[in-house]
């Protein structure tokens, strides 16, 4: 049983069978359980199938078989070089299924718009108005933390640097930039999962296995406390500075707008994504007492997926606006996220499902 009512498990671990041939996932789960025991007072339940298969028998009902198991508070996918396979069981029936169920709190007015985009399950896939049956509709995917920031109930663990195509697949599904706790060991020509026996001095990433496990446990604790203290949010709404007054008593309000990521398969849409960021920059510079990084400065990070703390230091800003654009015919799905560069947490996020005719209105809204 989970520590919150309405859930079967606290944590669901999703992974590809090949990534546990060496026992890496099993070791990670054991280490996480030990760390959670010393981080959170209440014992947490973890669903971890040590013998997964990339498909069910034809006589099995996939939705019914996984419905109860996916009633979890936090979903942890082990992101590897093979996880982002749209034909795999873990991707289709675990990752995409949880993402759609957790996103089921979208306002009813948006459901028809969302349904215009293809479901990862094909014609038989779940629509937002169907996911309430799964029992986790009361919270949504993105929840407000006790410190006012926002985090996703999908907590990715990345064990490989991904190919550009796989990175695009997962970011297209979550509707934003992939942010994960990394367990990656790197040397020249080496890209493998970080082991507990690896020395951080030899690792180009300079990450320590135990420290990364601790970060994961702390992230789990933050999400659970956020759910206990703040409950449900569908969208994070930040009032304008005129409405809420100064958020920074020093008056140092500053922002950089990074180039929006083109999630479409057509590379010619890059100009469209860049134009969105440029128009937002042009609008922001007219706000009084707001320091805005110039286009040239912000666009130096295009295609690099930089650490936002580095962006903040190099550009001298406290917040970063980033986003993505997905285009299908005349339809657009645009996501925008405001990030605090000091800790990497969300201050605001929103998704817009519109048509090309609404593009200027969306720019003004953002």
mmCIF file of C-alpha atoms in Angstrom:
data_model
loop_
_atom_site.group_PDB
_atom_site.id
_atom_site.type_symbol
_atom_site.label_atom_id
_atom_site.label_comp_id
_atom_site.label_asym_id
_atom_site.label_seq_id
_atom_site.Cartn_x
_atom_site.Cartn_y
_atom_site.Cartn_z
ATOM 1 C CA UNK A 1 0.000 0.000 0.000
ATOM 2 C CA UNK A 2 1.067 3.589 -0.660
ATOM 3 C CA UNK A 3 1.362 6.304 2.002
ATOM 4 C CA UNK A 4 -1.321 8.378 0.234
ATOM 5 C CA UNK A 5 -4.886 7.126 -0.300
ATOM 6 C CA UNK A 6 -5.922 6.177 -3.837
ATOM 7 C CA UNK A 7 -2.541 4.715 -4.811
ATOM 8 C CA UNK A 8 -1.310 1.118 -4.873
ATOM 9 C CA UNK A 9 2.417 1.897 -4.808
ATOM 10 C CA UNK A 10 4.572 4.854 -3.856
ATOM 11 C CA UNK A 11 7.109 4.268 -6.668
ATOM 12 C CA UNK A 12 6.950 2.375 -9.960
ATOM 13 C CA UNK A 13 10.319 1.446 -11.549
ATOM 14 C CA UNK A 14 10.129 1.124 -15.359
ATOM 15 C CA UNK A 15 13.017 -0.279 -17.400
ATOM 16 C CA UNK A 16 13.995 -2.442 -20.371
ATOM 17 C CA UNK A 17 14.970 -6.016 -19.618
ATOM 18 C CA UNK A 18 18.354 -5.649 -21.355
ATOM 19 C CA UNK A 19 19.361 -2.885 -18.940
ATOM 20 C CA UNK A 20 19.217 -5.291 -16.003
ATOM 21 C CA UNK A 21 21.208 -8.154 -17.495
ATOM 22 C CA UNK A 22 24.189 -6.961 -15.456
ATOM 23 C CA UNK A 23 21.985 -6.401 -12.409
ATOM 24 C CA UNK A 24 22.328 -2.594 -12.596
ATOM 25 C CA UNK A 25 18.629 -1.831 -12.080
ATOM 26 C CA UNK A 26 18.332 -4.313 -9.205
ATOM 27 C CA UNK A 27 21.347 -2.737 -7.478
ATOM 28 C CA UNK A 28 19.924 0.761 -8.009
ATOM 29 C CA UNK A 29 16.543 -0.216 -6.534
ATOM 30 C CA UNK A 30 18.214 -1.779 -3.479
ATOM 31 C CA UNK A 31 20.385 1.309 -2.970
ATOM 32 C CA UNK A 32 17.372 3.599 -3.366
ATOM 33 C CA UNK A 33 15.360 1.605 -0.812
ATOM 34 C CA UNK A 34 18.177 1.956 1.721
ATOM 35 C CA UNK A 35 18.499 5.685 1.050
ATOM 36 C CA UNK A 36 14.744 6.249 1.302
ATOM 37 C CA UNK A 37 14.681 4.436 4.642
ATOM 38 C CA UNK A 38 17.103 7.025 6.046
ATOM 39 C CA UNK A 39 15.447 9.990 4.266
ATOM 40 C CA UNK A 40 11.689 9.528 4.793
ATOM 41 C CA UNK A 41 10.064 8.517 8.075
ATOM 42 C CA UNK A 42 7.329 6.348 6.597
ATOM 43 C CA UNK A 43 8.295 3.157 4.704
ATOM 44 C CA UNK A 44 7.689 3.453 0.949
ATOM 45 C CA UNK A 45 6.497 0.702 -1.371
ATOM 46 C CA UNK A 46 8.273 0.171 -4.697
ATOM 47 C CA UNK A 47 6.890 -1.827 -7.624
ATOM 48 C CA UNK A 48 9.850 -3.410 -9.385
ATOM 49 C CA UNK A 49 9.347 -6.388 -11.686
ATOM 50 C CA UNK A 50 12.674 -8.189 -11.835
ATOM 51 C CA UNK A 51 11.547 -10.349 -14.773
ATOM 52 C CA UNK A 52 9.835 -7.989 -17.244
ATOM 53 C CA UNK A 53 8.958 -8.957 -20.799
ATOM 54 C CA UNK A 54 8.629 -6.646 -23.802
ATOM 55 C CA UNK A 55 5.055 -7.745 -24.463
ATOM 56 C CA UNK A 56 2.119 -9.602 -23.007
ATOM 57 C CA UNK A 57 0.358 -12.690 -24.252
ATOM 58 C CA UNK A 58 -2.420 -12.179 -26.754
ATOM 59 C CA UNK A 59 -4.920 -13.341 -24.130
ATOM 60 C CA UNK A 60 -3.828 -10.695 -21.626
ATOM 61 C CA UNK A 61 -5.594 -7.349 -21.281
ATOM 62 C CA UNK A 62 -2.765 -4.812 -21.106
ATOM 63 C CA UNK A 63 -4.761 -1.941 -19.575
ATOM 64 C CA UNK A 64 -6.287 -4.153 -16.872
ATOM 65 C CA UNK A 65 -3.001 -5.928 -16.145
ATOM 66 C CA UNK A 66 -1.125 -2.689 -15.508
ATOM 67 C CA UNK A 67 -3.940 -0.450 -14.288
ATOM 68 C CA UNK A 68 -3.397 -1.241 -10.627
ATOM 69 C CA UNK A 69 0.387 -1.238 -10.806
ATOM 70 C CA UNK A 70 0.465 2.191 -12.463
ATOM 71 C CA UNK A 71 -1.514 3.665 -9.571
ATOM 72 C CA UNK A 72 1.742 4.993 -8.171
ATOM 73 C CA UNK A 73 2.727 8.352 -6.734
ATOM 74 C CA UNK A 74 6.077 8.581 -8.525
ATOM 75 C CA UNK A 75 7.058 6.939 -11.812
ATOM 76 C CA UNK A 76 10.809 6.344 -12.275
ATOM 77 C CA UNK A 77 11.853 5.338 -15.805
ATOM 78 C CA UNK A 78 15.423 4.086 -16.292
ATOM 79 C CA UNK A 79 16.303 5.961 -19.483
ATOM 80 C CA UNK A 80 18.848 4.046 -21.542
ATOM 81 C CA UNK A 81 19.923 3.795 -25.178
ATOM 82 C CA UNK A 82 17.143 1.241 -25.757
ATOM 83 C CA UNK A 83 14.341 2.569 -23.515
ATOM 84 C CA UNK A 84 12.999 5.113 -26.030
ATOM 85 C CA UNK A 85 11.677 2.452 -28.391
ATOM 86 C CA UNK A 86 8.091 3.259 -29.352
ATOM 87 C CA UNK A 87 7.430 -0.468 -29.995
ATOM 88 C CA UNK A 88 8.657 -1.685 -26.625
ATOM 89 C CA UNK A 89 6.416 -2.770 -23.788
ATOM 90 C CA UNK A 90 8.042 -0.478 -21.201
ATOM 91 C CA UNK A 91 7.647 2.563 -23.433
ATOM 92 C CA UNK A 92 4.091 1.997 -24.648
ATOM 93 C CA UNK A 93 2.405 0.397 -21.670
ATOM 94 C CA UNK A 94 4.347 1.953 -18.809
ATOM 95 C CA UNK A 95 5.905 5.324 -19.659
ATOM 96 C CA UNK A 96 3.300 6.613 -22.146
ATOM 97 C CA UNK A 97 0.453 5.074 -20.153
ATOM 98 C CA UNK A 98 1.489 6.772 -16.911
ATOM 99 C CA UNK A 99 2.158 10.088 -18.647
ATOM 100 C CA UNK A 100 -1.317 10.122 -20.175
ATOM 101 C CA UNK A 101 -3.022 9.033 -16.961
ATOM 102 C CA UNK A 102 -1.148 11.592 -14.861
ATOM 103 C CA UNK A 103 -1.969 14.314 -17.383
ATOM 104 C CA UNK A 104 -5.668 13.440 -17.124
ATOM 105 C CA UNK A 105 -6.317 16.562 -15.053
ATOM 106 C CA UNK A 106 -6.279 18.740 -18.179
ATOM 107 C CA UNK A 107 -9.367 21.007 -18.321
ATOM 108 C CA UNK A 108 -12.253 19.441 -20.214
ATOM 109 C CA UNK A 109 -12.165 22.326 -22.664
ATOM 110 C CA UNK A 110 -8.784 21.131 -23.908
ATOM 111 C CA UNK A 111 -9.650 17.475 -24.405
ATOM 112 C CA UNK A 112 -10.871 17.835 -27.974
ATOM 113 C CA UNK A 113 -7.726 19.728 -28.852
ATOM 114 C CA UNK A 114 -5.490 17.118 -27.254
ATOM 115 C CA UNK A 115 -7.324 14.371 -29.113
ATOM 116 C CA UNK A 116 -6.248 15.852 -32.441
ATOM 117 C CA UNK A 117 -2.733 14.644 -31.815
ATOM 118 C CA UNK A 118 -1.929 10.981 -32.349
ATOM 119 C CA UNK A 119 -2.057 8.732 -29.307
ATOM 120 C CA UNK A 120 1.011 6.540 -28.630
ATOM 121 C CA UNK A 121 -1.479 3.648 -28.380
ATOM 122 C CA UNK A 122 -3.009 4.250 -31.834
ATOM 123 C CA UNK A 123 -6.760 4.441 -32.357
ATOM 124 C CA UNK A 124 -7.444 2.421 -29.221
ATOM 125 C CA UNK A 125 -5.371 4.662 -26.944
ATOM 126 C CA UNK A 126 -6.780 6.368 -23.907
ATOM 127 C CA UNK A 127 -8.113 9.878 -24.162
ATOM 128 C CA UNK A 128 -7.962 12.379 -21.271
ATOM 129 C CA UNK A 129 -11.657 11.869 -20.470
ATOM 130 C CA UNK A 130 -11.047 8.143 -19.911
ATOM 131 C CA UNK A 131 -8.085 8.216 -17.542
ATOM 132 C CA UNK A 132 -10.024 8.998 -14.386
ATOM 133 C CA UNK A 133 -10.717 5.281 -14.011
ATOM 134 C CA UNK A 134 -7.030 4.710 -13.277
ATOM 135 C CA UNK A 135 -7.482 6.363 -9.877
ATOM 136 C CA UNK A 136 -4.739 9.037 -9.970
ATOM 137 C CA UNK A 137 -6.712 11.867 -11.490
ATOM 138 C CA UNK A 138 -6.751 13.876 -8.273
ATOM 139 C CA UNK A 139 -3.211 15.213 -8.513
ATOM 140 C CA UNK A 140 -2.018 15.557 -12.099
ATOM 141 C CA UNK A 141 1.507 14.973 -13.378
ATOM 142 C CA UNK A 142 3.112 18.266 -12.320
ATOM 143 C CA UNK A 143 2.755 19.130 -8.663
ATOM 144 C CA UNK A 144 3.619 22.159 -6.559
ATOM 145 C CA UNK A 145 6.383 21.640 -4.002
ATOM 146 C CA UNK A 146 6.394 23.081 -0.502
ATOM 147 C CA UNK A 147 8.939 25.724 -1.576
ATOM 148 C CA UNK A 148 6.648 26.965 -4.350
ATOM 149 C CA UNK A 149 8.521 25.305 -7.214
ATOM 150 C CA UNK A 150 6.989 22.682 -9.485
ATOM 151 C CA UNK A 151 8.158 19.113 -10.179
ATOM 152 C CA UNK A 152 6.904 16.244 -12.285
ATOM 153 C CA UNK A 153 5.780 12.938 -10.804
ATOM 154 C CA UNK A 154 7.841 11.371 -13.604
ATOM 155 C CA UNK A 155 11.369 11.248 -12.170
ATOM 156 C CA UNK A 156 13.731 10.024 -14.932
ATOM 157 C CA UNK A 157 16.995 8.243 -14.152
ATOM 158 C CA UNK A 158 19.341 8.452 -17.135
ATOM 159 C CA UNK A 159 22.064 5.813 -17.510
ATOM 160 C CA UNK A 160 23.301 6.693 -21.024
ATOM 161 C CA UNK A 161 23.770 9.812 -23.094
ATOM 162 C CA UNK A 162 21.000 9.543 -25.676
ATOM 163 C CA UNK A 163 21.062 9.786 -29.441
ATOM 164 C CA UNK A 164 19.356 12.914 -30.769
ATOM 165 C CA UNK A 165 16.482 10.846 -32.175
ATOM 166 C CA UNK A 166 15.763 9.118 -28.842
ATOM 167 C CA UNK A 167 16.014 12.404 -26.962
ATOM 168 C CA UNK A 168 13.449 13.912 -29.344
ATOM 169 C CA UNK A 169 11.093 10.946 -28.829
ATOM 170 C CA UNK A 170 10.990 11.302 -25.065
ATOM 171 C CA UNK A 171 10.793 15.109 -25.100
ATOM 172 C CA UNK A 172 7.970 14.896 -27.592
ATOM 173 C CA UNK A 173 6.068 12.609 -25.211
ATOM 174 C CA UNK A 174 6.569 14.717 -22.074
ATOM 175 C CA UNK A 175 6.077 17.977 -23.962
ATOM 176 C CA UNK A 176 9.287 19.606 -22.774
ATOM 177 C CA UNK A 177 13.009 19.305 -22.159
ATOM 178 C CA UNK A 178 14.187 16.067 -20.524
ATOM 179 C CA UNK A 179 15.612 16.708 -17.085
ATOM 180 C CA UNK A 180 16.950 13.634 -15.310
ATOM 181 C CA UNK A 181 19.205 12.502 -12.492
ATOM 182 C CA UNK A 182 22.186 11.078 -14.338
ATOM 183 C CA UNK A 183 23.961 7.834 -13.520
ATOM 184 C CA UNK A 184 26.421 7.957 -16.438
ATOM 185 C CA UNK A 185 30.094 7.033 -16.466
ATOM 186 C CA UNK A 186 32.088 8.714 -19.211
ATOM 187 C CA UNK A 187 35.601 8.488 -20.508
ATOM 188 C CA UNK A 188 36.849 8.927 -24.056
ATOM 189 C CA UNK A 189 34.654 6.612 -26.125
ATOM 190 C CA UNK A 190 32.816 5.325 -23.026
ATOM 191 C CA UNK A 191 29.080 5.781 -22.371
ATOM 192 C CA UNK A 192 27.788 3.330 -19.739
ATOM 193 C CA UNK A 193 25.783 3.222 -16.500
ATOM 194 C CA UNK A 194 27.574 4.557 -13.422
ATOM 195 C CA UNK A 195 28.466 1.818 -10.933
ATOM 196 C CA UNK A 196 28.761 2.060 -7.165
ATOM 197 C CA UNK A 197 32.422 1.034 -7.463
ATOM 198 C CA UNK A 198 33.326 3.807 -9.950
ATOM 199 C CA UNK A 199 35.528 6.653 -8.769
ATOM 200 C CA UNK A 200 34.228 10.134 -9.559
ATOM 201 C CA UNK A 201 37.803 11.287 -10.157
ATOM 202 C CA UNK A 202 37.985 8.965 -13.185
ATOM 203 C CA UNK A 203 34.532 9.923 -14.438
ATOM 204 C CA UNK A 204 34.405 12.883 -16.823
ATOM 205 C CA UNK A 205 30.986 13.744 -15.376
ATOM 206 C CA UNK A 206 32.504 13.842 -11.859
ATOM 207 C CA UNK A 207 29.366 12.259 -10.420
ATOM 208 C CA UNK A 208 29.383 9.881 -7.462
ATOM 209 C CA UNK A 209 26.961 6.931 -7.358
ATOM 210 C CA UNK A 210 26.003 7.335 -3.702
ATOM 211 C CA UNK A 211 25.414 11.066 -4.142
ATOM 212 C CA UNK A 212 23.145 10.451 -7.139
ATOM 213 C CA UNK A 213 21.114 7.928 -5.137
ATOM 214 C CA UNK A 214 20.798 10.528 -2.397
ATOM 215 C CA UNK A 215 19.593 13.125 -4.931
ATOM 216 C CA UNK A 216 16.960 10.659 -6.110
ATOM 217 C CA UNK A 217 15.734 10.010 -2.563
ATOM 218 C CA UNK A 218 15.575 13.737 -1.831
ATOM 219 C CA UNK A 219 13.593 14.333 -5.030
ATOM 220 C CA UNK A 220 11.135 11.598 -4.014
ATOM 221 C CA UNK A 221 10.752 13.197 -0.586
ATOM 222 C CA UNK A 222 10.078 16.633 -2.097
ATOM 223 C CA UNK A 223 7.375 15.280 -4.398
ATOM 224 C CA UNK A 224 5.609 13.360 -1.624
ATOM 225 C CA UNK A 225 5.692 16.344 0.738
ATOM 226 C CA UNK A 226 4.413 18.534 -2.077
ATOM 227 C CA UNK A 227 1.450 16.225 -2.626
ATOM 228 C CA UNK A 228 0.698 16.112 1.090
ATOM 229 C CA UNK A 229 0.930 19.857 1.599
ATOM 230 C CA UNK A 230 -0.450 21.404 -1.546
ATOM 231 C CA UNK A 231 -2.560 18.699 -3.196
ATOM 232 C CA UNK A 232 -3.932 19.301 -6.648
ATOM 233 C CA UNK A 233 -2.779 21.775 -9.288
ATOM 234 C CA UNK A 234 -3.685 21.592 -12.952
ATOM 235 C CA UNK A 235 -1.697 24.565 -14.118
ATOM 236 C CA UNK A 236 0.794 26.756 -12.299
ATOM 237 C CA UNK A 237 -0.299 30.356 -12.555
ATOM 238 C CA UNK A 238 2.143 33.115 -11.711
ATOM 239 C CA UNK A 239 0.591 36.562 -11.442
ATOM 240 C CA UNK A 240 2.157 39.474 -13.273
ATOM 241 C CA UNK A 241 4.692 41.537 -11.356
ATOM 242 C CA UNK A 242 2.176 44.347 -11.043
ATOM 243 C CA UNK A 243 -0.281 41.952 -9.359
ATOM 244 C CA UNK A 244 2.068 40.161 -7.001
ATOM 245 C CA UNK A 245 4.564 42.878 -6.266
ATOM 246 C CA UNK A 246 8.302 42.385 -6.235
ATOM 247 C CA UNK A 247 9.527 38.775 -6.041
ATOM 248 C CA UNK A 248 13.059 40.004 -5.492
ATOM 249 C CA UNK A 249 13.592 42.694 -2.873
ATOM 250 C CA UNK A 250 16.881 43.656 -4.488
ATOM 251 C CA UNK A 251 15.058 44.524 -7.718
ATOM 252 C CA UNK A 252 17.322 42.199 -9.704
ATOM 253 C CA UNK A 253 14.625 40.632 -11.896
ATOM 254 C CA UNK A 254 16.252 39.073 -14.948
ATOM 255 C CA UNK A 255 15.482 36.510 -17.625
ATOM 256 C CA UNK A 256 16.957 34.787 -20.663
ATOM 257 C CA UNK A 257 14.719 33.279 -23.361
ATOM 258 C CA UNK A 258 16.370 30.214 -24.896
ATOM 259 C CA UNK A 259 15.548 29.114 -28.467
ATOM 260 C CA UNK A 260 12.428 26.973 -28.467
ATOM 261 C CA UNK A 261 13.064 23.330 -29.419
ATOM 262 C CA UNK A 262 11.585 22.189 -32.730
ATOM 263 C CA UNK A 263 9.813 18.912 -31.925
ATOM 264 C CA UNK A 264 8.511 18.497 -35.492
ATOM 265 C CA UNK A 265 10.125 16.108 -37.953
ATOM 266 C CA UNK A 266 10.510 18.944 -40.467
ATOM 267 C CA UNK A 267 13.858 20.758 -39.919
ATOM 268 C CA UNK A 268 12.516 23.722 -41.882
ATOM 269 C CA UNK A 269 10.337 24.544 -38.879
ATOM 270 C CA UNK A 270 13.446 25.734 -37.026
ATOM 271 C CA UNK A 271 12.788 29.286 -38.226
ATOM 272 C CA UNK A 272 9.347 29.082 -36.683
ATOM 273 C CA UNK A 273 10.724 27.973 -33.292
ATOM 274 C CA UNK A 274 13.416 30.640 -33.355
ATOM 275 C CA UNK A 275 10.863 33.277 -34.300
ATOM 276 C CA UNK A 276 8.743 32.393 -31.268
ATOM 277 C CA UNK A 277 11.677 33.017 -28.903
ATOM 278 C CA UNK A 278 12.597 36.272 -30.675
ATOM 279 C CA UNK A 279 9.074 37.663 -30.400
ATOM 280 C CA UNK A 280 8.924 36.823 -26.698
ATOM 281 C CA UNK A 281 12.255 38.574 -26.143
ATOM 282 C CA UNK A 282 10.978 41.636 -27.979
ATOM 283 C CA UNK A 283 7.876 41.704 -25.787
ATOM 284 C CA UNK A 284 9.744 41.225 -22.505
ATOM 285 C CA UNK A 285 12.177 44.093 -23.076
ATOM 286 C CA UNK A 286 9.242 46.499 -22.753
ATOM 287 C CA UNK A 287 8.508 45.379 -19.166
ATOM 288 C CA UNK A 288 9.748 47.890 -16.632
ATOM 289 C CA UNK A 289 12.506 46.793 -14.234
ATOM 290 C CA UNK A 290 13.014 43.488 -16.055
ATOM 291 C CA UNK A 291 16.517 42.754 -17.308
ATOM 292 C CA UNK A 292 16.353 40.653 -20.513
ATOM 293 C CA UNK A 293 19.326 38.895 -22.114
ATOM 294 C CA UNK A 294 19.710 39.758 -25.806
ATOM 295 C CA UNK A 295 18.939 37.385 -28.656
ATOM 296 C CA UNK A 296 22.572 36.804 -29.605
ATOM 297 C CA UNK A 297 23.499 35.929 -26.031
ATOM 298 C CA UNK A 298 20.575 33.537 -25.548
ATOM 299 C CA UNK A 299 20.884 31.862 -28.955
ATOM 300 C CA UNK A 300 24.497 30.802 -28.313
ATOM 301 C CA UNK A 301 22.958 27.866 -26.400
ATOM 302 C CA UNK A 302 20.813 26.691 -29.327
ATOM 303 C CA UNK A 303 20.933 22.912 -29.712
ATOM 304 C CA UNK A 304 23.276 22.450 -26.746
ATOM 305 C CA UNK A 305 20.866 21.542 -23.888
ATOM 306 C CA UNK A 306 23.082 23.379 -21.366
ATOM 307 C CA UNK A 307 22.996 23.254 -17.584
ATOM 308 C CA UNK A 308 20.736 26.178 -16.674
ATOM 309 C CA UNK A 309 23.028 27.156 -13.813
ATOM 310 C CA UNK A 310 25.716 27.736 -16.433
ATOM 311 C CA UNK A 311 23.276 29.827 -18.492
ATOM 312 C CA UNK A 312 22.472 31.928 -15.434
ATOM 313 C CA UNK A 313 26.128 32.503 -14.614
ATOM 314 C CA UNK A 314 27.188 33.345 -18.175
ATOM 315 C CA UNK A 315 24.260 35.658 -18.904
ATOM 316 C CA UNK A 316 23.840 37.072 -15.406
ATOM 317 C CA UNK A 317 20.143 36.143 -15.125
ATOM 318 C CA UNK A 318 18.083 34.521 -12.382
ATOM 319 C CA UNK A 319 15.428 32.868 -14.546
ATOM 320 C CA UNK A 320 15.312 31.137 -17.918
ATOM 321 C CA UNK A 321 12.331 30.654 -20.203
ATOM 322 C CA UNK A 322 12.539 27.572 -22.389
ATOM 323 C CA UNK A 323 10.027 25.666 -24.435
ATOM 324 C CA UNK A 324 9.220 23.461 -27.391
ATOM 325 C CA UNK A 325 6.983 23.583 -30.436
ATOM 326 C CA UNK A 326 5.268 20.626 -32.058
ATOM 327 C CA UNK A 327 3.489 21.214 -35.365
ATOM 328 C CA UNK A 328 1.115 18.893 -37.194
ATOM 329 C CA UNK A 329 -0.601 20.414 -40.207
ATOM 330 C CA UNK A 330 -2.304 23.571 -38.998
ATOM 331 C CA UNK A 331 -2.169 22.506 -35.343
ATOM 332 C CA UNK A 332 0.394 23.616 -32.793
ATOM 333 C CA UNK A 333 1.345 22.339 -29.355
ATOM 334 C CA UNK A 334 3.600 24.803 -27.560
ATOM 335 C CA UNK A 335 5.037 24.335 -24.086
ATOM 336 C CA UNK A 336 6.794 27.019 -22.070
ATOM 337 C CA UNK A 337 8.592 26.691 -18.739
ATOM 338 C CA UNK A 338 10.103 29.322 -16.455
ATOM 339 C CA UNK A 339 13.052 27.924 -14.496
ATOM 340 C CA UNK A 340 14.898 29.252 -11.466
ATOM 341 C CA UNK A 341 18.552 28.839 -12.472
ATOM 342 C CA UNK A 342 19.769 28.612 -8.868
ATOM 343 C CA UNK A 343 18.081 25.279 -8.168
ATOM 344 C CA UNK A 344 16.710 24.184 -11.566
ATOM 345 C CA UNK A 345 13.102 24.007 -10.378
ATOM 346 C CA UNK A 346 10.050 25.234 -12.262
ATOM 347 C CA UNK A 347 8.472 28.563 -11.298
ATOM 348 C CA UNK A 348 5.797 28.351 -13.971
ATOM 349 C CA UNK A 349 4.789 26.093 -16.842
ATOM 350 C CA UNK A 350 2.011 26.021 -19.399
ATOM 351 C CA UNK A 351 0.955 24.174 -22.529
ATOM 352 C CA UNK A 352 -0.912 25.736 -25.444
ATOM 353 C CA UNK A 353 -2.846 23.721 -28.042
ATOM 354 C CA UNK A 354 -3.838 26.100 -30.819
ATOM 355 C CA UNK A 355 -3.859 26.600 -34.581
ATOM 356 C CA UNK A 356 -1.399 28.560 -36.687
ATOM 357 C CA UNK A 357 -3.913 31.387 -36.784
ATOM 358 C CA UNK A 358 -3.401 31.890 -33.034
ATOM 359 C CA UNK A 359 0.382 32.176 -33.107
ATOM 360 C CA UNK A 360 0.607 35.889 -32.276
ATOM 361 C CA UNK A 361 -1.936 35.529 -29.486
ATOM 362 C CA UNK A 362 0.139 32.697 -27.957
ATOM 363 C CA UNK A 363 3.281 34.862 -28.044
ATOM 364 C CA UNK A 364 1.443 37.618 -26.204
ATOM 365 C CA UNK A 365 0.072 35.162 -23.615
ATOM 366 C CA UNK A 366 3.500 33.751 -22.831
#
